[in-house]
Structures are given as C-alpha cells and as structure tokens.
Tab-separated table of N, CA, C and O in Angstrom:
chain	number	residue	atom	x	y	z
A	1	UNK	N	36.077	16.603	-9.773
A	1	UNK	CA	35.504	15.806	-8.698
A	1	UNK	C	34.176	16.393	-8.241
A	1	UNK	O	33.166	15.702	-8.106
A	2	UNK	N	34.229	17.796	-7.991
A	2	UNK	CA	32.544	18.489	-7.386
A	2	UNK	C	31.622	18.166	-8.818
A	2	UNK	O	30.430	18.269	-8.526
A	3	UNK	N	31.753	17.919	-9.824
A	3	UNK	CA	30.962	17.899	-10.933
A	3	UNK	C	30.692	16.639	-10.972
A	3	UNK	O	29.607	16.252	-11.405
A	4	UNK	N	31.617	15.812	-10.533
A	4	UNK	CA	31.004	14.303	-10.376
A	4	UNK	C	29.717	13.934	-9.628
A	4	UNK	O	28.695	13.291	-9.866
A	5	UNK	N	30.420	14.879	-8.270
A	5	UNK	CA	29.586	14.970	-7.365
A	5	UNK	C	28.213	14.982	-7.360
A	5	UNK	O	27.430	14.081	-7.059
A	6	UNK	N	27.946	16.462	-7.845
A	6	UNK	CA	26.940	17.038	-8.235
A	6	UNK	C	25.682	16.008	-9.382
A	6	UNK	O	24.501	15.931	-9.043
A	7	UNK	N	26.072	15.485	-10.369
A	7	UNK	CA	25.868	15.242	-11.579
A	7	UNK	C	25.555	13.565	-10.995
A	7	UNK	O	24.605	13.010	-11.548
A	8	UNK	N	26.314	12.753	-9.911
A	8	UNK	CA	25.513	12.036	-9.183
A	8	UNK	C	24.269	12.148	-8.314
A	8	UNK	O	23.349	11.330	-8.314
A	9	UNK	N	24.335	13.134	-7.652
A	9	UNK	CA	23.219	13.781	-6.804
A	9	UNK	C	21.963	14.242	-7.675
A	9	UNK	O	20.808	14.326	-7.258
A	10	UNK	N	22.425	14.533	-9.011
A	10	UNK	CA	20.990	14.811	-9.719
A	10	UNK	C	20.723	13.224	-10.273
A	10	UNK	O	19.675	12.712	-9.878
A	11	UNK	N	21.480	12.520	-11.040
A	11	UNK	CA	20.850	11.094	-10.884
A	11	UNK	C	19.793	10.570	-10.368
A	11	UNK	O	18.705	10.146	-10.760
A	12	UNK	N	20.780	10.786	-8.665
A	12	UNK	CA	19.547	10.238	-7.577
A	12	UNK	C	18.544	10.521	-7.588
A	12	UNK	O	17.561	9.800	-7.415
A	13	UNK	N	18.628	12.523	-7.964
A	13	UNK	CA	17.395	12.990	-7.540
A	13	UNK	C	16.173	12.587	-8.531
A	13	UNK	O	15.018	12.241	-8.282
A	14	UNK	N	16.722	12.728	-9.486
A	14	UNK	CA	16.031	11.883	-11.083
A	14	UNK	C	15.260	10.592	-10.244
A	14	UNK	O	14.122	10.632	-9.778
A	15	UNK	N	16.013	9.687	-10.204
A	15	UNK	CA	15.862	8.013	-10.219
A	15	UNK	C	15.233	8.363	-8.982
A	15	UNK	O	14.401	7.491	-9.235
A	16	UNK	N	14.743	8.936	-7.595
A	16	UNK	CA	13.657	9.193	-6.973
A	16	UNK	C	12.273	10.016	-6.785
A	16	UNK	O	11.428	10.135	-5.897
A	17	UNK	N	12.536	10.629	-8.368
A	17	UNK	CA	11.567	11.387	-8.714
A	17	UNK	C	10.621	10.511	-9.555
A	17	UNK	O	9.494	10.969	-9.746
A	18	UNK	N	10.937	9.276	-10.099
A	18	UNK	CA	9.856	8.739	-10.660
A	18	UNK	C	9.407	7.863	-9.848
A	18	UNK	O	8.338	7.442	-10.290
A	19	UNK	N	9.692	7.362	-8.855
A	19	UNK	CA	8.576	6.510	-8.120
A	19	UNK	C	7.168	7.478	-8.004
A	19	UNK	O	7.210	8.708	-8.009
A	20	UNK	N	6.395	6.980	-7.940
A	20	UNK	CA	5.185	7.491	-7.746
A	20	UNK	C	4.498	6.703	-6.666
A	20	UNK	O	4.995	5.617	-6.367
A	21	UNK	N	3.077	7.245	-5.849
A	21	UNK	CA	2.618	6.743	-4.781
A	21	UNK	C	1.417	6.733	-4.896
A	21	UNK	O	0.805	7.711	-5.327
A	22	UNK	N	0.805	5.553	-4.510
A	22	UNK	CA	-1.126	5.867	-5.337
A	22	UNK	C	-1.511	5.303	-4.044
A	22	UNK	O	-0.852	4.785	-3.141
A	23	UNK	N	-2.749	5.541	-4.198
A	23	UNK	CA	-3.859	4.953	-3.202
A	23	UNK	C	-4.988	4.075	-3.397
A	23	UNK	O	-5.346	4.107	-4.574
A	24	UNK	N	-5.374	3.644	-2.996
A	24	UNK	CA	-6.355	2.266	-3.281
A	24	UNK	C	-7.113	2.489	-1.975
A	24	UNK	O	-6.770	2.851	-0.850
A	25	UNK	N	-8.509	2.067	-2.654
A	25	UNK	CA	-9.269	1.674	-1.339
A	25	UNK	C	-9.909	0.168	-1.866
A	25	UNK	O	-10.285	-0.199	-2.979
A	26	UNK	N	-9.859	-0.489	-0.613
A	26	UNK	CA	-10.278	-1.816	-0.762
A	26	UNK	C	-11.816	-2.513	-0.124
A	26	UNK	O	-12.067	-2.447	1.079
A	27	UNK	N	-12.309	-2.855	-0.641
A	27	UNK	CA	-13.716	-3.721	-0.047
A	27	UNK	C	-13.137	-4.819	0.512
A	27	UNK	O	-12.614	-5.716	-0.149
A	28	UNK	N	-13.243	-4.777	2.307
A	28	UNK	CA	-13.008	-5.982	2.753
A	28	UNK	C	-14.680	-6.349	3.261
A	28	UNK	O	-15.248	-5.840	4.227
A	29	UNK	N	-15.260	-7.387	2.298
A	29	UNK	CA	-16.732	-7.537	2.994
A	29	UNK	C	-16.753	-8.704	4.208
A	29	UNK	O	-17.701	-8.774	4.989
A	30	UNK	N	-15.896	-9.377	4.256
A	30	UNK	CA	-15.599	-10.723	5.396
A	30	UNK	C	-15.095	-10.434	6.475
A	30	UNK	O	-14.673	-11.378	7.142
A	31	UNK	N	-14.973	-9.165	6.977
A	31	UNK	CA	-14.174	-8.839	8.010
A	31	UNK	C	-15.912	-8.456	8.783
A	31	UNK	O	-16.750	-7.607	8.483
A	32	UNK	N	-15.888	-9.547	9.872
A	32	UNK	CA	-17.195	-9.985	11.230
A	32	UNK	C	-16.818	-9.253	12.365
A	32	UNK	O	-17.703	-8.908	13.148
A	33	UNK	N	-15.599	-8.946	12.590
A	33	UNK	CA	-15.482	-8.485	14.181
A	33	UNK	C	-13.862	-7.346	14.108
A	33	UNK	O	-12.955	-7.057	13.327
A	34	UNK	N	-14.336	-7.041	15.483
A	34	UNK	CA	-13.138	-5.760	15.675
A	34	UNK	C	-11.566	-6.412	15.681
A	34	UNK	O	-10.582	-5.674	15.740
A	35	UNK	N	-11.492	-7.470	15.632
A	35	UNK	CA	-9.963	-7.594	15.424
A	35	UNK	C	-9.654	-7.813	13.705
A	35	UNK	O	-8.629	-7.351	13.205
A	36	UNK	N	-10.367	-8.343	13.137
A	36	UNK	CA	-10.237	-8.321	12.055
A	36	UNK	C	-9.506	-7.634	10.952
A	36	UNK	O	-8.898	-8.012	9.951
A	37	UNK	N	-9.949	-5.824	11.817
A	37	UNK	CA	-8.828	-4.860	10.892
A	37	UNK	C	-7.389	-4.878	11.431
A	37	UNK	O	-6.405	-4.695	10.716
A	38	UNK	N	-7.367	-5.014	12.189
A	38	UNK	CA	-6.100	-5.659	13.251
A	38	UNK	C	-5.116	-6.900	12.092
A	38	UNK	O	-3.917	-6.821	11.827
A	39	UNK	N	-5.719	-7.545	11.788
A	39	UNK	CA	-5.017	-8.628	10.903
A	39	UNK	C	-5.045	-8.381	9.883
A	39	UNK	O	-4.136	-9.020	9.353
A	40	UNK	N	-5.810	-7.505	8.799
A	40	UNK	CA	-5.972	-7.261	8.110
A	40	UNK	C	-4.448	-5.638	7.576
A	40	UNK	O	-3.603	-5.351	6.727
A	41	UNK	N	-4.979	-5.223	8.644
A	41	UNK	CA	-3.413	-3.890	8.726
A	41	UNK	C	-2.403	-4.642	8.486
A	41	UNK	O	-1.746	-4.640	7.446
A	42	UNK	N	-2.219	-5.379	9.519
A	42	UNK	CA	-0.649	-6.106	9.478
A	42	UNK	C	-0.619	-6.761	8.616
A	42	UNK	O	0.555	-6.831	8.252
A	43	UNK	N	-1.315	-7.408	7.937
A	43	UNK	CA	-0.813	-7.892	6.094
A	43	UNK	C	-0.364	-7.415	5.580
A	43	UNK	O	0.726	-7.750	5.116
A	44	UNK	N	-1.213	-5.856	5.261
A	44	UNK	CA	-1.228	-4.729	4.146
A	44	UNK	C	0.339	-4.157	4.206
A	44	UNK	O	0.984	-3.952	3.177
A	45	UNK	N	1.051	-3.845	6.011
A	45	UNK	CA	2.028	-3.241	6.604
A	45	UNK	C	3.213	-3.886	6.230
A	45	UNK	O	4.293	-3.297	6.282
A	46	UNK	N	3.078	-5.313	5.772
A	46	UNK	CA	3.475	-6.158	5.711
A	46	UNK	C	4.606	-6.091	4.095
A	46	UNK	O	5.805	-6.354	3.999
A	47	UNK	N	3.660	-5.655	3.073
A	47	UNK	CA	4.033	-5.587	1.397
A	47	UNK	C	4.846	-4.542	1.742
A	47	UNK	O	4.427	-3.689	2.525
A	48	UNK	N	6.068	-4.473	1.222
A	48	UNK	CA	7.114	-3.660	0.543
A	48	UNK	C	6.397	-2.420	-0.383
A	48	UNK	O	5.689	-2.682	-1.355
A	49	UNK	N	6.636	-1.275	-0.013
A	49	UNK	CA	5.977	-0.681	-0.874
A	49	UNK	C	4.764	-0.093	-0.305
A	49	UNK	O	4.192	0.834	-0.878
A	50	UNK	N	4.297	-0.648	0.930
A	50	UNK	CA	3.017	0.193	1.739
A	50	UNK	C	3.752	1.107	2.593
A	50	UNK	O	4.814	0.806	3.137
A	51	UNK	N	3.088	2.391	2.718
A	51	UNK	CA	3.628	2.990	3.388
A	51	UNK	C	2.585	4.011	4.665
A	51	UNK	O	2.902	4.705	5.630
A	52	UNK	N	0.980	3.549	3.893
A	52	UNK	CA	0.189	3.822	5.003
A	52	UNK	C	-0.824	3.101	4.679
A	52	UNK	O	-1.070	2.917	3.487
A	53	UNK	N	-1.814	2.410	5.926
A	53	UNK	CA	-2.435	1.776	5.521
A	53	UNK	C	-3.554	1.796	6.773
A	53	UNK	O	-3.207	1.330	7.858
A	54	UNK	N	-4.997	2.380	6.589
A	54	UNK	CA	-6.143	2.425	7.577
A	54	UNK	C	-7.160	1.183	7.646
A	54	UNK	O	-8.048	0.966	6.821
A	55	UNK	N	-7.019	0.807	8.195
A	55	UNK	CA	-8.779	-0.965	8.147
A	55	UNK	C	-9.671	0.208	8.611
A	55	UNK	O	-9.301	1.078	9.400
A	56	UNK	N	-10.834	0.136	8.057
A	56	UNK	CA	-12.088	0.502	9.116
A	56	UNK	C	-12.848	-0.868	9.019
A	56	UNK	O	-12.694	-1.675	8.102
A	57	UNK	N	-13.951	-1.066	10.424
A	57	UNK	CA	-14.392	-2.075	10.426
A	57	UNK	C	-15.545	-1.835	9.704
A	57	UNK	O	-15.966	-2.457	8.729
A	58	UNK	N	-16.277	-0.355	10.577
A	58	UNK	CA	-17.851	0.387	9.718
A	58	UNK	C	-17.766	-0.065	8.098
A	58	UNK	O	-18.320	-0.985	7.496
A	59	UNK	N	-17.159	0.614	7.810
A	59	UNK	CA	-17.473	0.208	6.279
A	59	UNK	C	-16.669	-1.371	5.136
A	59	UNK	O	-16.875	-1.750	3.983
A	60	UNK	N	-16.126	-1.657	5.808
A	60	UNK	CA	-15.318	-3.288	6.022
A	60	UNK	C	-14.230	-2.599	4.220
A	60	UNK	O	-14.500	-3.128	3.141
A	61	UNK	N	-13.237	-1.564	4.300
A	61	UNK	CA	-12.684	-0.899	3.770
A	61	UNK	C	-11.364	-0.800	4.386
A	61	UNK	O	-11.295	-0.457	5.566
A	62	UNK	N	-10.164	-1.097	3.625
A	62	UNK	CA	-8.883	-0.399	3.984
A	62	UNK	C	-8.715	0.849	2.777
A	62	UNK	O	-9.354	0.747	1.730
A	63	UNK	N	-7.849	1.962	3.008
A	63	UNK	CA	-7.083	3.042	2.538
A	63	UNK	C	-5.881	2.755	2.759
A	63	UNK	O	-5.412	2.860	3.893
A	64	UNK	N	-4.974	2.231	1.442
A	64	UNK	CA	-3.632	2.283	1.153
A	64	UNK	C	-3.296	2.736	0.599
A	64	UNK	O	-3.935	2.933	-0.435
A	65	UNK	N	-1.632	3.482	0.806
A	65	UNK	CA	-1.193	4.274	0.345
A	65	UNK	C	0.452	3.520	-0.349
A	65	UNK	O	1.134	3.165	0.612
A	66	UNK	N	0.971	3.309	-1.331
A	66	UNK	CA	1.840	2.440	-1.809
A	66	UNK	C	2.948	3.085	-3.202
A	66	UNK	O	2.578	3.902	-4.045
A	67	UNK	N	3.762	2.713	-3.154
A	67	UNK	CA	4.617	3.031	-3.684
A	67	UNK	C	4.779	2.006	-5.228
A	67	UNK	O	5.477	0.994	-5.299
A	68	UNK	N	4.190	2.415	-6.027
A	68	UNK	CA	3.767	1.912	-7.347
A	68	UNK	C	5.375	1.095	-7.658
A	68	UNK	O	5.490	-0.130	-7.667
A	69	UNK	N	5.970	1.594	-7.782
A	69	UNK	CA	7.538	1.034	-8.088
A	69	UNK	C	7.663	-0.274	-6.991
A	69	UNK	O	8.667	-0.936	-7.255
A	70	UNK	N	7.147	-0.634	-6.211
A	70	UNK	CA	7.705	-1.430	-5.322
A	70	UNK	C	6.271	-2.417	-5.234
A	70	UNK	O	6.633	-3.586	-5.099
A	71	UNK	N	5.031	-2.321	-5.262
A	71	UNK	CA	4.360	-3.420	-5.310
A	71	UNK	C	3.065	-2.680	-6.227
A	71	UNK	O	3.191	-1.606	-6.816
A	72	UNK	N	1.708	-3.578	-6.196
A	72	UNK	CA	1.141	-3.510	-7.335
A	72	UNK	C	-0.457	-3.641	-5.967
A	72	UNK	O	-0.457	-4.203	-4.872
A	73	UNK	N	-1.428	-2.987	-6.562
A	73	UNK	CA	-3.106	-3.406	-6.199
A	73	UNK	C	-3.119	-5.129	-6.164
A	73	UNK	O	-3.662	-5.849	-5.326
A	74	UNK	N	-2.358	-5.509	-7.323
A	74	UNK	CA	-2.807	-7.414	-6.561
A	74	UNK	C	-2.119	-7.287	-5.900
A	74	UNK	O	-2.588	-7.538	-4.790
A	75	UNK	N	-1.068	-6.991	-5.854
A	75	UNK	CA	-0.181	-7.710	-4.319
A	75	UNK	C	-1.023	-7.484	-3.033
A	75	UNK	O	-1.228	-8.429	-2.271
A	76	UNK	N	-1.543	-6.169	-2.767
A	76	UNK	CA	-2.537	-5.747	-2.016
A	76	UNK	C	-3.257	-6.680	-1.675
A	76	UNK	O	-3.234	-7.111	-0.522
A	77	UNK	N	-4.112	-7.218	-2.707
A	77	UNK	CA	-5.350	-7.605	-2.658
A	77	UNK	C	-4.856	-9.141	-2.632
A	77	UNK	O	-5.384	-10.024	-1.956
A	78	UNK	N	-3.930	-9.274	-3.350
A	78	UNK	CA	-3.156	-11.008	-2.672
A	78	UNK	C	-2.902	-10.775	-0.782
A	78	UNK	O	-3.591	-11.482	-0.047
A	79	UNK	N	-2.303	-10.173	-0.400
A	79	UNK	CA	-1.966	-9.884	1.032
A	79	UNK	C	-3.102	-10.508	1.888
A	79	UNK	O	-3.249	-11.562	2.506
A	80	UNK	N	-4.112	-8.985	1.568
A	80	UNK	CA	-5.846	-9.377	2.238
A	80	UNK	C	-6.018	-10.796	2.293
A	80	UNK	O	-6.107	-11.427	3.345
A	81	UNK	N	-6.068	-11.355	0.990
A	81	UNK	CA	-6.719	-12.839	0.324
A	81	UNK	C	-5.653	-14.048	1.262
A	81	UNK	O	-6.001	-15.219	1.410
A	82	UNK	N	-4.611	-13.596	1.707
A	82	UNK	CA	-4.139	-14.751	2.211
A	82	UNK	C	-3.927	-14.663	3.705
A	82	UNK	O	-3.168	-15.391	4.345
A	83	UNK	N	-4.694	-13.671	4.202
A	83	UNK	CA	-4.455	-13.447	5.796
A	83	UNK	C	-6.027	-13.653	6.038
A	83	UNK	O	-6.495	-13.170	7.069
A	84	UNK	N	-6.844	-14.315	5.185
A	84	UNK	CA	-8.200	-14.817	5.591
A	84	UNK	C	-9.313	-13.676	4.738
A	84	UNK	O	-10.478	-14.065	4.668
A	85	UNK	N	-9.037	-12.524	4.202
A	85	UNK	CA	-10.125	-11.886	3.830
A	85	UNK	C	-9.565	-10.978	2.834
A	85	UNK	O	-8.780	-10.039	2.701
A	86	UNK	N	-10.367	-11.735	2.208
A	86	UNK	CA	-10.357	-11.511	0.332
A	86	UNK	C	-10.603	-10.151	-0.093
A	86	UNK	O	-11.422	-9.440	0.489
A	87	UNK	N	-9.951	-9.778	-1.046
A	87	UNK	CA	-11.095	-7.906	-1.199
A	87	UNK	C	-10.912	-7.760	-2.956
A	87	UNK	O	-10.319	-8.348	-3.861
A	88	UNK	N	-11.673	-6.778	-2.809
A	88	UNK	CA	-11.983	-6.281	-4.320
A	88	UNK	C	-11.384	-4.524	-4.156
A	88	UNK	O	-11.282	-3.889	-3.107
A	89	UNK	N	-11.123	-4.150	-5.288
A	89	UNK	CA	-10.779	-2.668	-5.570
A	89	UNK	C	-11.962	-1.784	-5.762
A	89	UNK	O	-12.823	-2.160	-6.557
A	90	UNK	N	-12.128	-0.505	-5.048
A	90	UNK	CA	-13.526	0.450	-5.082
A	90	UNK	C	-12.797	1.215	-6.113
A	90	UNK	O	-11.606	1.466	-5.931
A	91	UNK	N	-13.449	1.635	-7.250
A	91	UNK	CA	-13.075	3.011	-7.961
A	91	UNK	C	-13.139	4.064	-6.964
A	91	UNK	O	-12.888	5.227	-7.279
C-alpha cells in the first residue's frame, strides 16, 4: 500500500512537472485612454491558463505570463481581439 502510495505521488509529480509557463508580450496599439488597460487585463485574466497579466497604457503593451498546457499566444491575442483591441506578438 505505501508503494502505491508513493509511486502515485511521483506520477503527479511527473504529470506537473511538464506543464511549462511562458511569457508573451503583446502590442496593444488601440488602447486611447486609461481605462482601456482595465478591459484589456480582465480579458487576458479571463483565459484559463493566465496566471499573471500587466496592461501598461505608456507603451500600449501587456506582459503575460501563461501556462502553455492550458492555453496558447492566439488565445491571448483572440481574448485582446474580442474585448475591442486587437494585438500582435513583440519578439
């Protein structure tokens, strides 16, 4: 039974060792005013799989942080695109 135990617990630990977590930064160029990143966050907050996510207005840019296993850069960039402001991916 403890070997079951055990030998499940490394499983897990396995099967949560390959998610991986990337970051993206996004060009939001349509974002005009200070609420903007405001609506723009709560999209991003929104996808399964975000787990941090900054708007700045200065440079019309979000920084997301996402869980590759659970959503994808389009989904991202679908999110933006359907809460009014479209974006592109910065290398």
């Amino acid at each position: 039974m403890k070997n079951t135990l055990i030998a499940l617990c490394l499983i897990g630990v396995s099967l949560s060792a390959e998610a991986e977590t990337h970051t993206v930064t996004l060009d939001l160029p349509t974002m005009n005013c200070a609420m903007c990143p405001i609506t723009v966050k709560k999209a991003l907050d929104k996808v399964e799989g975000v787990s941090q996510s900054e708007v700045h207005y200065d440079d019309k840019r979000a920084v997301v942080i996402f869980d590759d296993d659970l959503t994808s850069v389009d989904a991202l960039v679908e999110a933006t695109t359907n809460a009014g402001f479209p974006s592109t991916t910065i290398e």
